[in-house]
Amino acid sequence: MHTIQTPHHNRHFWLLAALWLLASLLATPAAHANRIKEVAAVEGVRSNALTGFGLVVGLDGTGDQTTQMPYTSQGITNYLKQLGITLPAASIASLQLKNVAAVLVTAQLPAFARPGQAIDVNVSSMGNSKSLKGGMLIATPLKGADGEVYAMAQGNLIVAGAGASGGGSKVQINHLSAGRIPNGAQVERVVLTPLLEGDSINLGLEASDFQTARRVAQAINKRFGEGSAKALDGRTIKVNAPTESDARVSFIAEMEELPLESSVPSAKVVINSRTGSIVLNGSVTLGSCAIAHGNLSVSITTTPMVSQPNAMSGGTTTVTEKSNIQIRQEPGMLIQLPPSNQLSEVVRALNALGATPQDLLAILQAIKAAGALNAELEVI
């Protein structure tokens, strides 16, 4: 038996669907706001760079040519001496260690690292080794800026590449002279972090901005009470914090999660003069202006000319070159750009010029000099 749905049932169905859609919209979380931890960090809590000289062994004939890289043979000689093996001076100069490569080992020692903790290391060839694939790094001390050893690295390299050569031809995928060892070093020494010193901590903003510094201080004072935070300048905020370790950690954890009011970034145009890349943020606006930009091209062609003397003249045949230089300048039409208050309008106006990225480098600088570009120009 089939049930016939009446218009009343249809209205009831659509009413339920509308209520379900409304409930789904209300349950959707609001747009994610910036948190303090995303714009600032506690001063003094940072990582430290480590570096060391090491040797990679076990290569398949792709190591350094020791006759051209004397530090490779010197390194292996010093290593063998530590193991109780002393080589004669005459044999050191004739070492042919095709399976050994001298490398530099680098790592980042994270904040609060403790002895025994494993960290990742990067290994890079410093000689003329063809490939580090399949090699193993022998025990290498990693030192900090003060010359002290903070970690020891050792392990098998992971090289994300492949290559082959023969008959003067060579094929290579990715980079073969650098690799990585996950958890390849163990921390040996603690770097003290001044987190618990004094009755206050300083927050350092990632970018200097007075508005952001003021809003960070306001958010902290609103949550923990007036006078808890004070902006010292456009980058540093001083925050009163508990002196007991557990209480201070809980305080910092809660403070970093405080939301911040979103602010409009300052208008900026970043220009990479080497690659011709141009990046504009959403605050860039354009005033009314007129632009004329023409291209200038210089062509130089060389034609060989052969001078052949007569058979009985005794002269010699000479070859000379005749150069033809042409200069061509294309006319530049005057194009009027309307005022643009949104990024999409600015992009549309610049695309209307039909200029290449290299031409836009000069055009944007000229527009800025004329006062029609409402943004800061930064050349990197």
Short mmCIF file of C-alpha atoms in Angstrom, two decimals:
data_model
loop_
_atom_site.label_atom_id
_atom_site.label_comp_id
_atom_site.label_asym_id
_atom_site.label_seq_id
_atom_site.Cartn_x
_atom_site.Cartn_y
_atom_site.Cartn_z
CA MET A 1 0.00 0.00 0.00
CA HIS A 2 1.49 3.35 -1.05
CA THR A 3 1.16 6.52 1.01
CA ILE A 4 0.33 9.68 -0.86
CA GLN A 5 2.26 12.71 0.48
CA THR A 6 0.09 15.79 0.82
CA PRO A 7 1.26 19.41 0.48
CA HIS A 8 1.05 19.63 4.29
CA HIS A 9 3.62 16.86 4.58
CA ASN A 10 5.86 18.70 2.08
CA ARG A 11 5.76 21.87 4.15
CA HIS A 12 6.57 19.85 7.26
CA PHE A 13 9.56 18.24 5.50
CA TRP A 14 11.02 21.54 4.30
CA LEU A 15 10.51 23.09 7.74
CA LEU A 16 12.53 20.29 9.35
CA ALA A 17 15.25 20.67 6.69
CA ALA A 18 15.44 24.42 7.32
CA LEU A 19 15.70 23.90 11.08
CA TRP A 20 18.46 21.31 10.58
CA LEU A 21 20.42 23.68 8.31
CA LEU A 22 20.06 26.51 10.82
CA ALA A 23 21.29 24.28 13.64
CA SER A 24 24.29 23.23 11.54
CA LEU A 25 25.21 26.85 10.85
CA LEU A 26 24.91 27.77 14.53
CA ALA A 27 27.07 24.80 15.50
CA THR A 28 29.82 25.78 13.06
CA PRO A 29 32.74 27.32 14.98
CA ALA A 30 33.61 30.93 14.36
CA ALA A 31 36.59 31.97 12.30
CA HIS A 32 39.86 31.14 13.99
CA ALA A 33 41.44 34.17 15.66
CA ASN A 34 45.12 34.71 16.22
CA ARG A 35 46.51 33.57 19.54
CA ILE A 36 49.40 35.12 21.44
CA LYS A 37 51.58 32.05 20.76
CA GLU A 38 51.24 32.71 17.01
CA VAL A 39 52.58 36.27 17.13
CA ALA A 40 54.96 36.22 20.11
CA ALA A 41 57.36 33.93 21.97
CA VAL A 42 58.93 33.95 25.42
CA GLU A 43 62.37 35.53 25.25
CA GLY A 44 65.20 33.13 26.09
CA VAL A 45 63.27 30.01 25.05
CA ARG A 46 65.02 29.13 21.79
CA SER A 47 67.08 26.49 20.05
CA ASN A 48 70.87 26.53 19.62
CA ALA A 49 72.85 25.69 16.49
CA LEU A 50 75.37 22.83 16.69
CA THR A 51 78.02 21.88 14.15
CA GLY A 52 80.89 19.42 13.80
CA PHE A 53 83.39 17.87 11.38
CA GLY A 54 82.83 14.21 10.63
CA LEU A 55 83.61 11.34 8.29
CA VAL A 56 81.18 9.22 6.29
CA VAL A 57 82.44 5.70 5.58
CA GLY A 58 81.13 2.73 3.61
CA LEU A 59 80.69 4.55 0.30
CA ASP A 60 80.79 2.58 -2.93
CA GLY A 61 83.82 4.28 -4.44
CA THR A 62 82.12 7.70 -4.44
CA GLY A 63 84.17 9.27 -1.64
CA ASP A 64 86.66 12.12 -1.70
CA GLN A 65 89.82 12.12 -3.78
CA THR A 66 92.24 12.36 -0.88
CA THR A 67 95.07 13.70 -3.06
CA GLN A 68 92.95 16.84 -3.58
CA MET A 69 91.27 16.83 -0.13
CA PRO A 70 94.05 16.49 2.48
CA TYR A 71 91.69 17.02 5.43
CA THR A 72 89.95 13.73 4.60
CA SER A 73 93.12 11.70 5.06
CA GLN A 74 94.04 13.78 8.10
CA GLY A 75 90.62 13.14 9.62
CA ILE A 76 90.79 9.38 9.14
CA THR A 77 94.36 9.38 10.52
CA ASN A 78 93.24 11.18 13.69
CA TYR A 79 90.30 8.79 14.06
CA LEU A 80 92.49 5.72 13.73
CA LYS A 81 94.96 7.18 16.26
CA GLN A 82 92.11 7.41 18.80
CA LEU A 83 91.54 3.68 18.23
CA GLY A 84 95.21 2.92 18.87
CA ILE A 85 96.27 2.57 15.23
CA THR A 86 99.22 4.74 14.16
CA LEU A 87 100.01 4.99 10.45
CA PRO A 88 103.55 5.69 9.18
CA ALA A 89 104.04 9.21 7.84
CA ALA A 90 104.97 7.84 4.42
CA SER A 91 101.72 5.92 4.03
CA ILE A 92 99.52 8.83 5.07
CA ALA A 93 100.39 10.82 1.94
CA SER A 94 99.56 7.85 -0.30
CA LEU A 95 96.14 7.04 1.19
CA GLN A 96 93.43 6.42 -1.42
CA LEU A 97 90.21 6.48 0.57
CA LYS A 98 87.58 6.22 -2.13
CA ASN A 99 84.99 5.01 0.36
CA VAL A 100 85.42 7.90 2.83
CA ALA A 101 84.09 11.46 2.60
CA ALA A 102 84.65 14.49 4.84
CA VAL A 103 81.38 16.12 5.89
CA LEU A 104 79.99 18.91 8.03
CA VAL A 105 77.28 17.85 10.48
CA THR A 106 74.71 20.39 11.71
CA ALA A 107 71.81 20.15 14.13
CA GLN A 108 69.46 22.29 16.21
CA LEU A 109 69.51 21.74 19.96
CA PRO A 110 65.94 22.49 21.12
CA ALA A 111 65.12 24.39 24.27
CA PHE A 112 64.88 22.31 27.48
CA ALA A 113 66.75 19.40 25.82
CA ARG A 114 68.04 16.83 28.33
CA PRO A 115 70.97 14.37 28.14
CA GLY A 116 69.99 11.24 26.25
CA GLN A 117 67.37 12.95 24.10
CA ALA A 118 67.67 12.22 20.36
CA ILE A 119 67.75 15.00 17.76
CA ASP A 120 67.92 15.00 13.96
CA VAL A 121 71.15 15.90 12.14
CA ASN A 122 71.97 17.09 8.62
CA VAL A 123 75.11 15.86 6.86
CA SER A 124 76.68 17.76 3.92
CA SER A 125 79.77 16.91 1.91
CA MET A 126 82.60 19.44 2.10
CA GLY A 127 84.90 17.76 -0.43
CA ASN A 128 84.54 16.38 -3.95
CA SER A 129 82.58 13.26 -3.04
CA LYS A 130 80.25 12.19 -5.83
CA SER A 131 77.61 10.68 -3.54
CA LEU A 132 76.96 10.02 0.14
CA LYS A 133 74.31 7.40 -0.58
CA GLY A 134 74.76 4.23 1.46
CA GLY A 135 77.31 5.79 3.81
CA MET A 136 77.45 5.82 7.59
CA LEU A 137 78.52 8.74 9.76
CA ILE A 138 81.00 7.70 12.45
CA ALA A 139 80.94 9.24 15.92
CA THR A 140 81.05 13.03 15.53
CA PRO A 141 81.02 15.54 18.40
CA LEU A 142 78.70 18.50 17.81
CA LYS A 143 79.80 21.76 19.37
CA GLY A 144 78.01 25.00 20.17
CA ALA A 145 79.15 28.60 19.73
CA ASP A 146 81.13 28.35 23.00
CA GLY A 147 83.20 25.39 21.73
CA GLU A 148 81.67 22.90 24.16
CA VAL A 149 80.36 19.50 23.00
CA TYR A 150 76.57 19.31 23.40
CA ALA A 151 75.73 16.19 21.35
CA MET A 152 77.27 13.15 19.65
CA ALA A 153 76.10 12.15 16.18
CA GLN A 154 76.35 8.77 14.47
CA GLY A 155 74.24 6.65 12.14
CA ASN A 156 73.30 5.69 8.58
CA LEU A 157 72.48 8.47 6.14
CA ILE A 158 69.22 8.84 4.28
CA VAL A 159 69.89 10.43 0.88
CA ALA A 160 66.78 11.17 -1.18
CA GLY A 161 68.36 10.85 -4.60
CA ALA A 162 69.81 8.55 -7.21
CA GLY A 163 72.41 8.80 -9.95
CA ALA A 164 74.34 6.85 -12.55
CA SER A 165 77.21 7.64 -14.92
CA GLY A 166 79.07 5.91 -17.70
CA GLY A 167 80.82 6.68 -20.96
CA GLY A 168 81.00 10.37 -20.16
CA SER A 169 77.25 10.62 -19.55
CA LYS A 170 75.64 11.24 -16.20
CA VAL A 171 72.06 11.12 -14.90
CA GLN A 172 71.14 12.40 -11.43
CA ILE A 173 67.90 12.83 -9.51
CA ASN A 174 67.87 15.21 -6.54
CA HIS A 175 70.97 16.00 -4.48
CA LEU A 176 73.47 13.25 -3.64
CA SER A 177 76.02 15.22 -1.60
CA ALA A 178 73.76 15.88 1.41
CA GLY A 179 71.71 13.62 3.65
CA ARG A 180 69.87 13.41 6.93
CA ILE A 181 69.93 11.10 9.95
CA PRO A 182 66.65 11.10 11.91
CA ASN A 183 67.37 10.93 15.65
CA GLY A 184 71.01 10.67 14.68
CA ALA A 185 72.49 12.48 17.69
CA GLN A 186 72.15 12.22 21.44
CA VAL A 187 72.26 15.25 23.70
CA GLU A 188 75.20 15.19 26.12
CA ARG A 189 74.96 18.56 27.84
CA VAL A 190 72.12 20.79 29.09
CA VAL A 191 71.74 24.39 27.97
CA LEU A 192 70.19 26.38 30.80
CA THR A 193 67.12 28.38 29.81
CA PRO A 194 66.39 31.48 31.94
CA LEU A 195 62.68 30.76 32.21
CA LEU A 196 62.37 30.82 36.00
CA GLU A 197 64.57 33.83 36.68
CA GLY A 198 62.95 36.91 38.24
CA ASP A 199 59.30 37.67 38.82
CA SER A 200 58.48 38.50 35.19
CA ILE A 201 58.99 37.26 31.64
CA ASN A 202 59.33 39.11 28.35
CA LEU A 203 57.36 38.31 25.23
CA GLY A 204 59.03 39.11 21.92
CA LEU A 205 56.87 39.70 18.85
CA GLU A 206 57.87 38.07 15.59
CA ALA A 207 57.53 41.42 13.82
CA SER A 208 57.83 44.90 15.30
CA ASP A 209 54.33 46.43 15.46
CA PHE A 210 53.05 48.83 18.11
CA GLN A 211 49.41 47.90 17.49
CA THR A 212 50.07 44.21 18.03
CA ALA A 213 52.12 44.92 21.16
CA ARG A 214 49.29 46.99 22.60
CA ARG A 215 46.70 44.31 21.86
CA VAL A 216 48.82 41.57 23.42
CA ALA A 217 49.17 43.61 26.61
CA GLN A 218 45.43 44.36 26.63
CA ALA A 219 44.51 40.68 26.22
CA ILE A 220 46.78 39.66 29.12
CA ASN A 221 45.50 42.44 31.40
CA LYS A 222 41.90 41.54 30.59
CA ARG A 223 42.47 37.91 31.62
CA PHE A 224 44.89 38.24 34.56
CA GLY A 225 44.08 41.71 35.85
CA GLU A 226 45.15 45.26 35.12
CA GLY A 227 48.91 45.78 35.43
CA SER A 228 49.82 42.17 34.60
CA ALA A 229 51.42 43.18 31.29
CA LYS A 230 53.06 46.30 29.92
CA ALA A 231 54.25 46.97 26.37
CA LEU A 232 57.85 48.23 26.53
CA ASP A 233 58.13 49.02 22.81
CA GLY A 234 56.84 47.78 19.47
CA ARG A 235 58.30 44.30 19.98
CA THR A 236 58.63 43.55 23.72
CA ILE A 237 55.88 43.03 26.34
CA LYS A 238 56.82 42.61 29.98
CA VAL A 239 54.51 40.20 31.86
CA ASN A 240 54.39 39.56 35.61
CA ALA A 241 54.50 35.80 36.20
CA PRO A 242 54.49 33.43 39.20
CA THR A 243 57.90 32.44 40.54
CA GLU A 244 57.10 28.78 41.27
CA SER A 245 57.97 26.52 38.31
CA ASP A 246 54.68 24.63 37.96
CA ALA A 247 52.61 27.79 38.39
CA ARG A 248 54.74 29.68 35.86
CA VAL A 249 54.42 26.93 33.25
CA SER A 250 50.62 26.85 33.72
CA PHE A 251 50.50 30.64 33.50
CA ILE A 252 52.49 30.71 30.24
CA ALA A 253 50.40 27.89 28.74
CA GLU A 254 47.15 29.76 29.46
CA MET A 255 48.57 33.10 28.35
CA GLU A 256 49.72 31.76 24.96
CA GLU A 257 46.19 30.53 24.19
CA LEU A 258 44.58 33.96 24.69
CA PRO A 259 42.90 35.17 21.47
CA LEU A 260 43.80 38.48 19.86
CA GLU A 261 41.65 40.85 17.88
CA SER A 262 42.53 40.64 14.21
CA SER A 263 44.17 43.75 12.80
CA VAL A 264 44.67 44.98 9.26
CA PRO A 265 48.33 44.54 8.24
CA SER A 266 50.27 47.48 6.90
CA ALA A 267 50.29 47.73 3.12
CA LYS A 268 53.48 46.26 1.69
CA VAL A 269 54.84 45.24 -1.71
CA VAL A 270 57.79 42.82 -1.61
CA ILE A 271 60.02 42.73 -4.69
CA ASN A 272 62.65 40.06 -5.35
CA SER A 273 65.12 41.78 -7.67
CA ARG A 274 66.92 38.50 -8.50
CA THR A 275 63.93 36.42 -9.61
CA GLY A 276 61.48 39.17 -10.57
CA SER A 277 58.88 37.92 -8.09
CA ILE A 278 56.37 40.46 -6.75
CA VAL A 279 54.08 39.86 -3.76
CA LEU A 280 51.33 42.26 -2.59
CA ASN A 281 49.30 41.90 0.58
CA GLY A 282 45.60 42.66 0.90
CA SER A 283 46.07 46.21 2.22
CA VAL A 284 47.70 47.57 -0.95
CA THR A 285 45.67 50.27 -2.69
CA LEU A 286 46.32 52.25 -5.86
CA GLY A 287 45.56 55.87 -6.62
CA SER A 288 44.64 57.27 -10.00
CA CYS A 289 47.63 57.56 -12.32
CA ALA A 290 48.71 57.31 -15.96
CA ILE A 291 51.56 55.08 -17.14
CA ALA A 292 53.52 54.85 -20.40
CA HIS A 293 56.11 52.07 -20.67
CA GLY A 294 57.92 51.17 -23.89
CA ASN A 295 60.46 48.48 -24.66
CA LEU A 296 63.93 49.16 -26.02
CA SER A 297 65.77 46.36 -27.87
CA VAL A 298 69.28 46.29 -29.31
CA SER A 299 70.13 43.70 -31.99
CA ILE A 300 73.71 42.97 -33.08
CA THR A 301 74.32 40.66 -36.04
CA THR A 302 77.76 39.60 -37.28
CA THR A 303 78.38 38.46 -40.87
CA PRO A 304 81.72 36.79 -41.81
CA MET A 305 83.45 38.35 -44.87
CA VAL A 306 86.09 36.37 -46.83
CA SER A 307 88.79 38.28 -48.72
CA GLN A 308 90.29 36.15 -51.53
CA PRO A 309 93.39 37.64 -53.29
CA ASN A 310 94.30 37.02 -56.95
CA ALA A 311 96.14 33.81 -57.81
CA MET A 312 99.47 35.49 -58.71
CA SER A 313 99.39 38.31 -56.16
CA GLY A 314 101.10 36.35 -53.37
CA GLY A 315 98.54 37.44 -50.78
CA THR A 316 96.72 35.28 -48.20
CA THR A 317 93.06 34.63 -47.67
CA THR A 318 91.65 36.54 -44.69
CA VAL A 319 88.32 36.34 -42.90
CA THR A 320 86.82 39.49 -41.41
CA GLU A 321 83.55 40.17 -39.63
CA LYS A 322 81.01 42.84 -40.42
CA SER A 323 78.74 43.88 -37.57
CA ASN A 324 75.28 45.36 -38.04
CA ILE A 325 73.74 47.09 -35.00
CA GLN A 326 70.03 47.97 -34.89
CA ILE A 327 68.18 49.79 -32.13
CA ARG A 328 64.41 49.41 -31.99
CA GLN A 329 62.21 51.25 -29.56
CA GLU A 330 58.57 50.25 -29.32
CA PRO A 331 56.08 53.03 -28.67
CA GLY A 332 54.65 53.18 -25.17
CA MET A 333 50.97 53.97 -25.00
CA LEU A 334 49.76 56.14 -22.13
CA ILE A 335 47.40 54.02 -20.03
CA GLN A 336 45.25 55.49 -17.29
CA LEU A 337 44.79 53.36 -14.16
CA PRO A 338 41.68 54.07 -12.07
CA PRO A 339 41.78 54.24 -8.25
CA SER A 340 41.78 50.72 -6.78
CA ASN A 341 40.75 50.14 -3.17
CA GLN A 342 40.94 46.34 -3.17
CA LEU A 343 43.72 43.92 -4.00
CA SER A 344 41.72 42.32 -6.82
CA GLU A 345 41.29 45.75 -8.42
CA VAL A 346 45.01 46.50 -8.07
CA VAL A 347 45.89 43.18 -9.75
CA ARG A 348 43.39 43.82 -12.54
CA ALA A 349 44.82 47.30 -13.16
CA LEU A 350 48.42 46.06 -13.28
CA ASN A 351 47.49 43.20 -15.60
CA ALA A 352 45.94 45.75 -17.95
CA LEU A 353 49.42 47.14 -18.59
CA GLY A 354 50.54 43.85 -20.16
CA ALA A 355 54.01 44.29 -18.66
CA THR A 356 56.40 41.50 -17.75
CA PRO A 357 57.39 40.95 -14.09
CA GLN A 358 60.75 42.60 -14.76
CA ASP A 359 58.95 45.65 -16.17
CA LEU A 360 56.61 45.73 -13.17
CA LEU A 361 59.64 46.13 -10.90
CA ALA A 362 60.37 49.50 -12.49
CA ILE A 363 56.70 50.45 -12.88
CA LEU A 364 55.83 49.87 -9.22
CA GLN A 365 58.81 51.90 -8.08
CA ALA A 366 57.80 54.74 -10.39
CA ILE A 367 54.18 54.61 -9.15
CA LYS A 368 55.45 54.74 -5.56
CA ALA A 369 57.66 57.74 -6.38
CA ALA A 370 54.65 59.49 -7.94
CA GLY A 371 52.63 58.95 -4.75
CA ALA A 372 49.96 56.77 -6.34
CA LEU A 373 50.93 53.50 -4.66
CA ASN A 374 49.71 53.39 -1.07
CA ALA A 375 52.13 50.75 0.21
CA GLU A 376 55.65 50.24 1.46
CA LEU A 377 58.13 48.89 -1.07
CA GLU A 378 60.57 46.26 0.22
CA VAL A 379 63.29 44.90 -2.09
CA ILE A 380 64.86 41.57 -1.08
#
